[in-house]
PDB file of C-alpha atoms in Angstrom:
ATOM      1  CA  MET A 551     109.220  93.357 146.770  1.00 78.00           C
ATOM      2  CA  GLN A 552     106.083  94.835 145.200  1.00 85.00           C
ATOM      3  CA  SER A 553     106.634  98.012 147.199  1.00 89.00           C
ATOM      4  CA  TRP A 554     110.212  98.236 145.938  1.00 85.00           C
ATOM      5  CA  ILE A 555     109.049  97.758 142.341  1.00 90.00           C
ATOM      6  CA  ARG A 556     106.500 100.557 142.774  1.00 92.00           C
ATOM      7  CA  ILE A 557     109.201 102.865 144.131  1.00 92.00           C
ATOM      8  CA  ARG A 558     111.434 102.177 141.131  1.00 92.00           C
ATOM      9  CA  ASN A 559     108.561 102.674 138.713  1.00 93.00           C
ATOM     10  CA  HIS A 560     107.609 105.933 140.418  1.00 94.00           C
ATOM     11  CA  LEU A 561     111.204 107.191 140.211  1.00 93.00           C
ATOM     12  CA  TYR A 562     111.409 106.393 136.491  1.00 94.00           C
ATOM     13  CA  ARG A 563     108.055 108.009 135.710  1.00 94.00           C
ATOM     14  CA  ARG A 564     108.918 111.194 137.610  1.00 95.00           C
ATOM     15  CA  LEU A 565     112.175 111.561 135.682  1.00 94.00           C
ATOM     16  CA  GLU A 566     110.467 110.872 132.353  1.00 93.00           C
ATOM     17  CA  ALA A 567     107.741 113.399 133.179  1.00 93.00           C
ATOM     18  CA  HIS A 568     110.371 116.023 134.018  1.00 93.00           C
ATOM     19  CA  VAL A 569     112.088 115.454 130.670  1.00 92.00           C
ATOM     20  CA  ARG A 570     108.808 115.743 128.786  1.00 89.00           C
ATOM     21  CA  LEU A 571     108.030 118.947 130.698  1.00 90.00           C
ATOM     22  CA  LEU A 572     111.301 120.487 129.488  1.00 88.00           C
ATOM     23  CA  LEU A 573     110.654 119.336 125.914  1.00 86.00           C
ATOM     24  CA  GLY A 574     107.140 120.737 125.869  1.00 86.00           C
ATOM     25  CA  ALA A 575     103.700 119.232 125.472  1.00 85.00           C
ATOM     26  CA  GLU A 576     103.359 116.419 122.953  1.00 86.00           C
ATOM     27  CA  SER A 577     100.951 116.902 120.071  1.00 89.00           C
ATOM     28  CA  ALA A 578      98.313 114.253 119.405  1.00 91.00           C
ATOM     29  CA  GLY A 579     100.414 113.058 116.474  1.00 91.00           C
ATOM     30  CA  MET A 580     103.519 112.721 118.629  1.00 91.00           C
ATOM     31  CA  VAL A 581     101.593 110.746 121.234  1.00 92.00           C
ATOM     32  CA  LYS A 582     100.318 108.392 118.521  1.00 94.00           C
ATOM     33  CA  TYR A 583     103.854 107.956 117.162  1.00 94.00           C
ATOM     34  CA  ARG A 584     105.162 107.079 120.636  1.00 94.00           C
ATOM     35  CA  LEU A 585     102.287 104.683 121.383  1.00 95.00           C
ATOM     36  CA  GLU A 586     103.014 102.748 118.189  1.00 96.00           C
ATOM     37  CA  TYR A 587     106.506 102.233 119.570  1.00 97.00           C
ATOM     38  CA  GLU A 588     105.260 101.166 123.007  1.00 96.00           C
ATOM     39  CA  LYS A 589     102.981  98.543 121.412  1.00 96.00           C
ATOM     40  CA  GLU A 590     106.071  96.603 120.327  1.00 97.00           C
ATOM     41  CA  PHE A 591     106.729  95.572 123.935  1.00 97.00           C
ATOM     42  CA  LYS A 592     103.236  94.323 124.772  1.00 94.00           C
ATOM     43  CA  LYS A 593     103.650  91.136 122.767  1.00 91.00           C
ATOM     44  CA  LYS A 594     104.813  87.845 124.198  1.00 94.00           C
ATOM     45  CA  TRP A 595     108.602  87.700 124.495  1.00 96.00           C
ATOM     46  CA  LYS A 596     111.253  85.217 125.536  1.00 97.00           C
ATOM     47  CA  VAL A 597     114.683  85.433 127.138  1.00 97.00           C
ATOM     48  CA  SER A 598     117.508  85.283 124.605  1.00 98.00           C
ATOM     49  CA  LYS A 599     121.300  85.518 124.508  1.00 96.00           C
ATOM     50  CA  ARG A 600     123.814  87.623 122.607  1.00 96.00           C
ATOM     51  CA  GLU A 601     124.978  84.547 120.698  1.00 96.00           C
ATOM     52  CA  GLU A 602     121.475  84.117 119.294  1.00 98.00           C
ATOM     53  CA  LEU A 603     121.325  87.795 118.344  1.00 98.00           C
ATOM     54  CA  VAL A 604     124.699  87.655 116.568  1.00 97.00           C
ATOM     55  CA  ALA A 605     123.595  84.567 114.640  1.00 97.00           C
ATOM     56  CA  GLU A 606     120.424  86.361 113.489  1.00 98.00           C
ATOM     57  CA  ILE A 607     122.442  89.400 112.418  1.00 98.00           C
ATOM     58  CA  ALA A 608     124.555  87.082 110.255  1.00 96.00           C
ATOM     59  CA  ALA A 609     121.366  85.988 108.468  1.00 96.00           C
ATOM     60  CA  SER A 610     120.162  89.568 107.836  1.00 98.00           C
ATOM     61  CA  GLN A 611     120.689  92.174 105.129  1.00 98.00           C
ATOM     62  CA  ILE A 612     119.599  95.230 107.140  1.00 98.00           C
ATOM     63  CA  LEU A 613     120.253  95.710 110.856  1.00 98.00           C
ATOM     64  CA  LEU A 614     118.306  98.454 112.652  1.00 98.00           C
ATOM     65  CA  LEU A 615     119.986  99.374 115.949  1.00 98.00           C
ATOM     66  CA  GLY A 616     117.981 101.557 118.326  1.00 98.00           C
ATOM     67  CA  ASP A 617     119.547 104.651 119.860  1.00 98.00           C
ATOM     68  CA  PHE A 618     118.714 106.750 122.918  1.00 97.00           C
ATOM     69  CA  HIS A 619     120.760 109.799 122.023  1.00 96.00           C
ATOM     70  CA  ALA A 620     121.541 111.182 125.484  1.00 94.00           C
ATOM     71  CA  LEU A 621     122.593 107.836 126.972  1.00 96.00           C
ATOM     72  CA  GLN A 622     126.235 106.952 126.333  1.00 96.00           C
ATOM     73  CA  GLN A 623     125.582 103.339 127.284  1.00 97.00           C
ATOM     74  CA  SER A 624     123.278 103.156 124.268  1.00 98.00           C
ATOM     75  CA  GLN A 625     126.109 103.973 121.875  1.00 98.00           C
ATOM     76  CA  LYS A 626     128.476 101.631 123.719  1.00 98.00           C
ATOM     77  CA  SER A 627     125.980  98.821 123.283  1.00 98.00           C
ATOM     78  CA  GLN A 628     125.724  99.540 119.556  1.00 98.00           C
ATOM     79  CA  LEU A 629     129.490  99.334 119.258  1.00 98.00           C
ATOM     80  CA  ARG A 630     129.582  95.987 121.084  1.00 97.00           C
ATOM     81  CA  VAL A 631     127.031  94.598 118.630  1.00 98.00           C
ATOM     82  CA  LEU A 632     128.963  95.910 115.623  1.00 98.00           C
ATOM     83  CA  LYS A 633     132.246  94.495 116.901  1.00 97.00           C
ATOM     84  CA  ALA A 634     130.606  91.077 117.220  1.00 96.00           C
ATOM     85  CA  ILE A 635     129.973  90.968 113.453  1.00 95.00           C
ATOM     86  CA  PRO A 636     132.706  88.902 111.734  1.00 92.00           C
ATOM     87  CA  ALA A 637     135.416  90.991 110.108  1.00 90.00           C
ATOM     88  CA  SER A 638     134.811  89.107 106.867  1.00 93.00           C
ATOM     89  CA  ARG A 639     131.279  90.569 106.544  1.00 95.00           C
ATOM     90  CA  LYS A 640     131.061  93.654 104.352  1.00 97.00           C
ATOM     91  CA  ILE A 641     129.277  96.444 106.232  1.00 98.00           C
ATOM     92  CA  LEU A 642     127.871  99.897 105.539  1.00 98.00           C
ATOM     93  CA  LEU A 643     127.135 102.041 108.605  1.00 98.00           C
ATOM     94  CA  ALA A 644     124.147 104.358 108.080  1.00 98.00           C
ATOM     95  CA  VAL A 645     123.447 106.761 110.950  1.00 98.00           C
ATOM     96  CA  GLU A 646     120.832 109.244 112.053  1.00 97.00           C
ATOM     97  CA  PHE A 647     123.319 111.527 113.787  1.00 97.00           C
ATOM     98  CA  PHE A 648     124.705 112.829 110.468  1.00 97.00           C
ATOM     99  CA  GLU A 649     122.585 114.616 107.879  1.00 96.00           C
ATOM    100  CA  ALA A 650     122.664 113.362 104.297  1.00 96.00           C
ATOM    101  CA  ARG A 651     123.523 116.852 103.031  1.00 96.00           C
ATOM    102  CA  HIS A 652     126.868 116.629 104.839  1.00 96.00           C
ATOM    103  CA  GLN A 653     127.957 113.403 103.127  1.00 97.00           C
ATOM    104  CA  ARG A 654     130.853 115.016 101.261  1.00 97.00           C
ATOM    105  CA  ALA A 655     132.343 116.404 104.487  1.00 97.00           C
ATOM    106  CA  LEU A 656     131.773 113.047 106.181  1.00 98.00           C
ATOM    107  CA  ASP A 657     133.612 111.212 103.396  1.00 98.00           C
ATOM    108  CA  ARG A 658     136.544 113.614 103.652  1.00 98.00           C
ATOM    109  CA  TYR A 659     136.722 113.193 107.410  1.00 98.00           C
ATOM    110  CA  MET A 660     136.557 109.404 107.224  1.00 97.00           C
ATOM    111  CA  ALA A 661     139.389 109.471 104.667  1.00 96.00           C
ATOM    112  CA  GLY A 662     141.551 111.581 107.008  1.00 95.00           C
ATOM    113  CA  HIS A 663     141.373 114.753 104.916  1.00 96.00           C
ATOM    114  CA  LEU A 664     139.634 116.810 107.613  1.00 96.00           C
ATOM    115  CA  SER A 665     140.502 117.298 111.252  1.00 97.00           C
ATOM    116  CA  GLU A 666     137.854 116.395 113.813  1.00 97.00           C
ATOM    117  CA  ARG A 667     137.476 120.040 114.791  1.00 97.00           C
ATOM    118  CA  ASP A 668     136.966 121.210 111.197  1.00 97.00           C
ATOM    119  CA  PHE A 669     134.614 118.346 110.462  1.00 98.00           C
ATOM    120  CA  LEU A 670     132.349 119.063 113.438  1.00 97.00           C
ATOM    121  CA  LYS A 671     132.277 122.711 112.432  1.00 97.00           C
ATOM    122  CA  LEU A 672     131.378 121.872 108.829  1.00 96.00           C
ATOM    123  CA  VAL A 673     128.520 119.555 109.786  1.00 96.00           C
ATOM    124  CA  GLN A 674     127.322 121.997 112.469  1.00 94.00           C
ATOM    125  CA  TRP A 675     127.290 119.246 115.057  1.00 95.00           C
ATOM    126  CA  GLN A 676     125.998 121.343 117.963  1.00 90.00           C
ATOM    127  CA  LYS A 677     123.222 122.857 115.879  1.00 89.00           C
ATOM    128  CA  SER A 678     122.198 119.850 113.780  1.00 90.00           C
ATOM    129  CA  TRP A 679     122.531 117.129 116.451  1.00 93.00           C
ATOM    130  CA  GLY A 680     123.735 118.592 119.741  1.00 90.00           C
ATOM    131  CA  PHE A 681     124.230 115.420 121.757  1.00 94.00           C
ATOM    132  CA  PRO A 682     127.771 114.851 123.089  1.00 94.00           C
ATOM    133  CA  TRP A 683     130.174 114.004 120.263  1.00 97.00           C
ATOM    134  CA  GLU A 684     132.199 111.929 122.735  1.00 96.00           C
ATOM    135  CA  HIS A 685     129.309 109.422 122.854  1.00 97.00           C
ATOM    136  CA  PHE A 686     129.402 108.826 119.103  1.00 98.00           C
ATOM    137  CA  ARG A 687     133.117 109.181 118.357  1.00 98.00           C
ATOM    138  CA  PRO A 688     133.977 105.516 119.185  1.00 98.00           C
ATOM    139  CA  LEU A 689     131.517 104.334 116.525  1.00 98.00           C
ATOM    140  CA  ILE A 690     133.241 106.483 113.937  1.00 98.00           C
ATOM    141  CA  ARG A 691     136.712 105.426 115.084  1.00 97.00           C
ATOM    142  CA  TRP A 692     135.667 101.774 114.725  1.00 97.00           C
ATOM    143  CA  ALA A 693     134.369 102.414 111.196  1.00 98.00           C
ATOM    144  CA  GLN A 694     137.589 104.221 110.245  1.00 97.00           C
ATOM    145  CA  LYS A 695     139.698 101.360 111.565  1.00 96.00           C
ATOM    146  CA  ARG A 696     137.616  98.808 109.648  1.00 96.00           C
ATOM    147  CA  LYS A 697     137.492 101.081 106.559  1.00 96.00           C
ATOM    148  CA  ILE A 698     133.692 100.996 106.670  1.00 97.00           C
ATOM    149  CA  LYS A 699     131.797 103.684 104.802  1.00 98.00           C
ATOM    150  CA  VAL A 700     129.532 105.822 106.996  1.00 98.00           C
ATOM    151  CA  ILE A 701     126.393 107.344 105.470  1.00 98.00           C
ATOM    152  CA  GLY A 702     124.283 110.162 106.902  1.00 97.00           C
ATOM    153  CA  LEU A 703     120.581 109.266 106.962  1.00 96.00           C
ATOM    154  CA  ASN A 704     119.043 112.318 108.577  1.00 95.00           C
ATOM    155  CA  GLU A 705     117.108 115.039 106.829  1.00 91.00           C
ATOM    156  CA  LEU A 706     117.471 118.674 107.820  1.00 76.00           C
ATOM    157  CA  SER A 707     114.574 119.630 110.081  1.00 67.00           C
ATOM    158  CA  LYS A 708     113.934 122.585 112.387  1.00 57.00           C
ATOM    159  CA  SER A 709     110.787 121.250 113.999  1.00 63.00           C
ATOM    160  CA  ARG A 710     109.732 118.328 116.162  1.00 66.00           C
ATOM    161  CA  SER A 711     106.395 116.895 115.139  1.00 69.00           C
ATOM    162  CA  ALA A 712     104.850 113.603 114.085  1.00 72.00           C
ATOM    163  CA  SER A 713     104.811 114.708 110.439  1.00 81.00           C
ATOM    164  CA  THR A 714     108.509 115.573 110.670  1.00 88.00           C
ATOM    165  CA  LEU A 715     109.330 112.174 112.178  1.00 91.00           C
ATOM    166  CA  HIS A 716     107.322 110.432 109.460  1.00 92.00           C
ATOM    167  CA  ARG A 717     109.052 112.443 106.749  1.00 93.00           C
ATOM    168  CA  ARG A 718     112.429 111.506 108.197  1.00 94.00           C
ATOM    169  CA  ASP A 719     111.411 107.835 108.218  1.00 96.00           C
ATOM    170  CA  VAL A 720     110.514 108.109 104.531  1.00 96.00           C
ATOM    171  CA  PHE A 721     113.773 109.934 103.755  1.00 96.00           C
ATOM    172  CA  ALA A 722     115.914 107.382 105.606  1.00 97.00           C
ATOM    173  CA  ALA A 723     114.094 104.475 103.945  1.00 98.00           C
ATOM    174  CA  GLU A 724     114.839 105.944 100.527  1.00 97.00           C
ATOM    175  CA  LYS A 725     118.540 106.205 101.389  1.00 97.00           C
ATOM    176  CA  ILE A 726     118.559 102.622 102.678  1.00 98.00           C
ATOM    177  CA  LYS A 727     116.892 101.432  99.471  1.00 97.00           C
ATOM    178  CA  GLU A 728     119.622 103.140  97.434  1.00 97.00           C
ATOM    179  CA  LEU A 729     122.324 101.477  99.531  1.00 97.00           C
ATOM    180  CA  ARG A 730     120.738  98.047  99.042  1.00 97.00           C
ATOM    181  CA  GLN A 731     120.687  98.608  95.297  1.00 96.00           C
ATOM    182  CA  LYS A 732     124.291  99.820  95.109  1.00 96.00           C
ATOM    183  CA  CYS A 733     125.787  97.336  97.576  1.00 96.00           C
ATOM    184  CA  PRO A 734     123.553  94.233  97.689  1.00 96.00           C
ATOM    185  CA  GLU A 735     126.330  92.120  99.236  1.00 96.00           C
ATOM    186  CA  HIS A 736     126.773  94.417 102.257  1.00 98.00           C
ATOM    187  CA  LEU A 737     125.075  94.326 105.629  1.00 98.00           C
ATOM    188  CA  ILE A 738     123.528  97.760 106.127  1.00 98.00           C
ATOM    189  CA  ALA A 739     123.853  98.560 109.839  1.00 98.00           C
ATOM    190  CA  VAL A 740     121.526 101.437 110.700  1.00 98.00           C
ATOM    191  CA  ILE A 741     121.709 103.439 113.929  1.00 98.00           C
ATOM    192  CA  TYR A 742     118.485 105.358 114.462  1.00 98.00           C
ATOM    193  CA  GLY A 743     116.316 106.614 117.318  1.00 97.00           C
ATOM    194  CA  ASP A 744     114.522 103.778 119.093  1.00 97.00           C
ATOM    195  CA  GLN A 745     110.987 105.090 118.495  1.00 96.00           C
ATOM    196  CA  HIS A 746     111.632 105.225 114.747  1.00 97.00           C
ATOM    197  CA  LEU A 747     112.146 101.450 114.745  1.00 98.00           C
ATOM    198  CA  ALA A 748     108.552 100.547 115.603  1.00 98.00           C
ATOM    199  CA  GLN A 749     107.222  98.252 112.869  1.00 97.00           C
ATOM    200  CA  LYS A 750     104.834 100.909 111.511  1.00 97.00           C
ATOM    201  CA  HIS A 751     107.564 103.542 111.267  1.00 97.00           C
ATOM    202  CA  LEU A 752     110.958 103.064 109.568  1.00 98.00           C
ATOM    203  CA  PRO A 753     110.631  99.281 108.909  1.00 98.00           C
ATOM    204  CA  ARG A 754     107.311  99.836 107.108  1.00 97.00           C
ATOM    205  CA  GLN A 755     108.827 102.601 104.990  1.00 98.00           C
ATOM    206  CA  ILE A 756     111.752 100.369 104.051  1.00 98.00           C
ATOM    207  CA  ALA A 757     109.299  97.670 102.954  1.00 97.00           C
ATOM    208  CA  LEU A 758     107.310 100.202 100.916  1.00 97.00           C
ATOM    209  CA  LYS A 759     110.354 101.754  99.258  1.00 97.00           C
ATOM    210  CA  THR A 760     111.819  98.374  98.310  1.00 96.00           C
ATOM    211  CA  ASN A 761     108.501  96.732  97.385  1.00 95.00           C
ATOM    212  CA  GLY A 762     109.172  94.148 100.062  1.00 92.00           C
ATOM    213  CA  ARG A 763     112.508  93.155  98.501  1.00 93.00           C
ATOM    214  CA  ALA A 764     114.872  94.652 101.055  1.00 95.00           C
ATOM    215  CA  GLY A 765     115.954  91.246 102.306  1.00 96.00           C
ATOM    216  CA  ARG A 766     115.753  90.380 105.975  1.00 97.00           C
ATOM    217  CA  VAL A 767     115.430  93.430 108.245  1.00 98.00           C
ATOM    218  CA  LEU A 768     116.412  92.743 111.859  1.00 98.00           C
ATOM    219  CA  THR A 769     115.413  95.303 114.514  1.00 98.00           C
ATOM    220  CA  VAL A 770     117.251  95.669 117.825  1.00 98.00           C
ATOM    221  CA  PHE A 771     115.616  98.013 120.329  1.00 98.00           C
ATOM    222  CA  GLN A 772     117.308  99.175 123.515  1.00 98.00           C
ATOM    223  CA  ASN A 773     116.166  99.564 127.120  1.00 97.00           C
ATOM    224  CA  ALA A 774     112.392  99.361 126.779  1.00 97.00           C
ATOM    225  CA  GLU A 775     111.032 100.392 130.163  1.00 97.00           C
ATOM    226  CA  SER A 776     108.078  98.013 130.184  1.00 96.00           C
ATOM    227  CA  LEU A 777     110.354  95.046 129.453  1.00 97.00           C
ATOM    228  CA  TYR A 778     112.627  95.974 132.337  1.00 97.00           C
ATOM    229  CA  PHE A 779     109.724  95.995 134.795  1.00 96.00           C
ATOM    230  CA  GLN A 780     108.410  92.693 133.453  1.00 95.00           C
ATOM    231  CA  LEU A 781     111.863  91.189 134.038  1.00 96.00           C
ATOM    232  CA  LEU A 782     111.949  92.810 137.482  1.00 95.00           C
ATOM    233  CA  GLU A 783     108.651  91.155 138.408  1.00 93.00           C
ATOM    234  CA  LYS A 784     110.216  87.788 137.485  1.00 94.00           C
ATOM    235  CA  GLY A 785     113.484  88.511 139.292  1.00 93.00           C
ATOM    236  CA  LEU A 786     115.414  88.387 135.992  1.00 95.00           C
ATOM    237  CA  GLU A 787     116.494  92.021 135.572  1.00 93.00           C
ATOM    238  CA  ILE A 788     120.119  91.315 136.578  1.00 93.00           C
ATOM    239  CA  ASP A 789     120.605  88.072 134.646  1.00 95.00           C
ATOM    240  CA  VAL A 790     118.924  88.959 131.338  1.00 97.00           C
ATOM    241  CA  ASP A 791     120.279  91.526 128.876  1.00 97.00           C
ATOM    242  CA  VAL A 792     118.765  90.232 125.614  1.00 98.00           C
ATOM    243  CA  VAL A 793     115.064  89.630 124.975  1.00 98.00           C
ATOM    244  CA  ARG A 794     113.539  88.290 121.773  1.00 98.00           C
ATOM    245  CA  LEU A 795     110.258  89.964 120.853  1.00 98.00           C
ATOM    246  CA  ALA A 796     109.592  88.310 117.498  1.00 97.00           C
ATOM    247  CA  LYS A 797     111.332  86.511 114.642  1.00 96.00           C
ATOM    248  CA  ASP A 798     112.987  89.741 113.496  1.00 97.00           C
ATOM    249  CA  GLN A 799     112.957  91.789 116.723  1.00 98.00           C
ATOM    250  CA  PHE A 800     115.202  91.846 119.785  1.00 98.00           C
ATOM    251  CA  CYS A 801     115.718  94.249 122.667  1.00 98.00           C
ATOM    252  CA  LEU A 802     118.953  94.884 124.548  1.00 98.00           C
ATOM    253  CA  LEU A 803     118.731  95.909 128.202  1.00 97.00           C
ATOM    254  CA  ASN A 804     121.798  97.500 129.761  1.00 95.00           C
ATOM    255  CA  VAL A 805     120.553 100.212 132.169  1.00 96.00           C
ATOM    256  CA  PRO A 806     117.474 100.633 134.402  1.00 96.00           C
ATOM    257  CA  PRO A 807     114.807 103.072 133.122  1.00 96.00           C
ATOM    258  CA  TRP A 808     115.540 105.737 135.739  1.00 95.00           C
ATOM    259  CA  VAL A 809     119.208 105.845 134.702  1.00 95.00           C
ATOM    260  CA  LYS A 810     118.173 106.283 131.068  1.00 96.00           C
ATOM    261  CA  TRP A 811     115.887 109.222 131.829  1.00 95.00           C
ATOM    262  CA  GLN A 812     118.215 110.764 134.421  1.00 95.00           C
ATOM    263  CA  ASN A 813     120.862 110.979 131.699  1.00 94.00           C
ATOM    264  CA  TYR A 814     118.423 112.722 129.382  1.00 94.00           C
ATOM    265  CA  LEU A 815     117.401 115.132 132.138  1.00 94.00           C
ATOM    266  CA  LEU A 816     121.012 116.000 132.949  1.00 92.00           C
ATOM    267  CA  PHE A 817     121.695 116.562 129.253  1.00 92.00           C
ATOM    268  CA  LEU A 818     118.738 118.903 128.845  1.00 90.00           C
ATOM    269  CA  GLU A 819     119.560 120.905 131.947  1.00 87.00           C
ATOM    270  CA  SER A 820     123.234 121.159 130.975  1.00 82.00           C
ATOM    271  CA  HIS A 821     123.054 121.781 127.227  1.00 71.00           C
ATOM    272  CA  LEU A 822     119.690 123.176 126.212  1.00 56.00           C
ATOM    273  CA  ASP A 823     117.605 126.187 127.088  1.00 54.00           C
ATOM    274  CA  HIS A 824     114.249 125.138 128.483  1.00 45.00           C
ATOM    275  CA  GLY A 825     112.471 126.684 125.508  1.00 47.00           C
ATOM    276  CA  LEU A 826     114.543 124.824 122.921  1.00 48.00           C
ATOM    277  CA  GLU A 827     112.880 121.791 121.456  1.00 50.00           C
ATOM    278  CA  GLY A 828     114.998 118.642 121.208  1.00 46.00           C
ATOM    279  CA  GLU A 829     114.289 115.127 120.061  1.00 46.00           C
TER     280      GLU A 829
END
């Protein structure tokens, strides 16, 4: 069994290393940003259930849902969580995959005044985001059906660095603060890259921007590799798909680590030049 675990871990780490090779060397700041995220999964955790997660969402004002952009299962999992929220709950959907500067075009598209083709052209989807639109479309279709307003949280950026990620955290937190002020009765469901959701990143900025008056902020990570291998050691990787990390933190597990990174590798090799930096 230990040999089999080592083989799986080796496979995952080789795939992750290949992805990082294509993306380019990480700066010291980027490494620090990533390590802050990895710290979240070193704390003591306990097995949970989706019913417990849904109940905690009901008691929250802001829901932070982690995203691994190149993994379609990540977006499917987000949609399952959103669909579990009672229809009576007022929701705003704030997302990283649209830039705030394109809000007018987004509003027109959500209202049915723009075709999908024209909308994607206007927001420069391939240039500004680049991950498969088909992965994210179901989220938008769900919001349209429920008549839920979708807000772009991302800030235009041409570089990938720790300072850029921090600036985007600050920018998104400011937008979330504005939404809380305008719509205090709504649940603000935020879809943002998993690493951004480390306590010292976006959640801290939300607390700073709102002077600690944002209400309850619930964070839901996805597919943390270290958690998967801890479950594997206990023989629980098949039976457990929800782990509780803390009072306001959960993690969903729906694919093994090597599947997650294989998807990213296939995306990079299919859609990006090796010299093009991606997130």
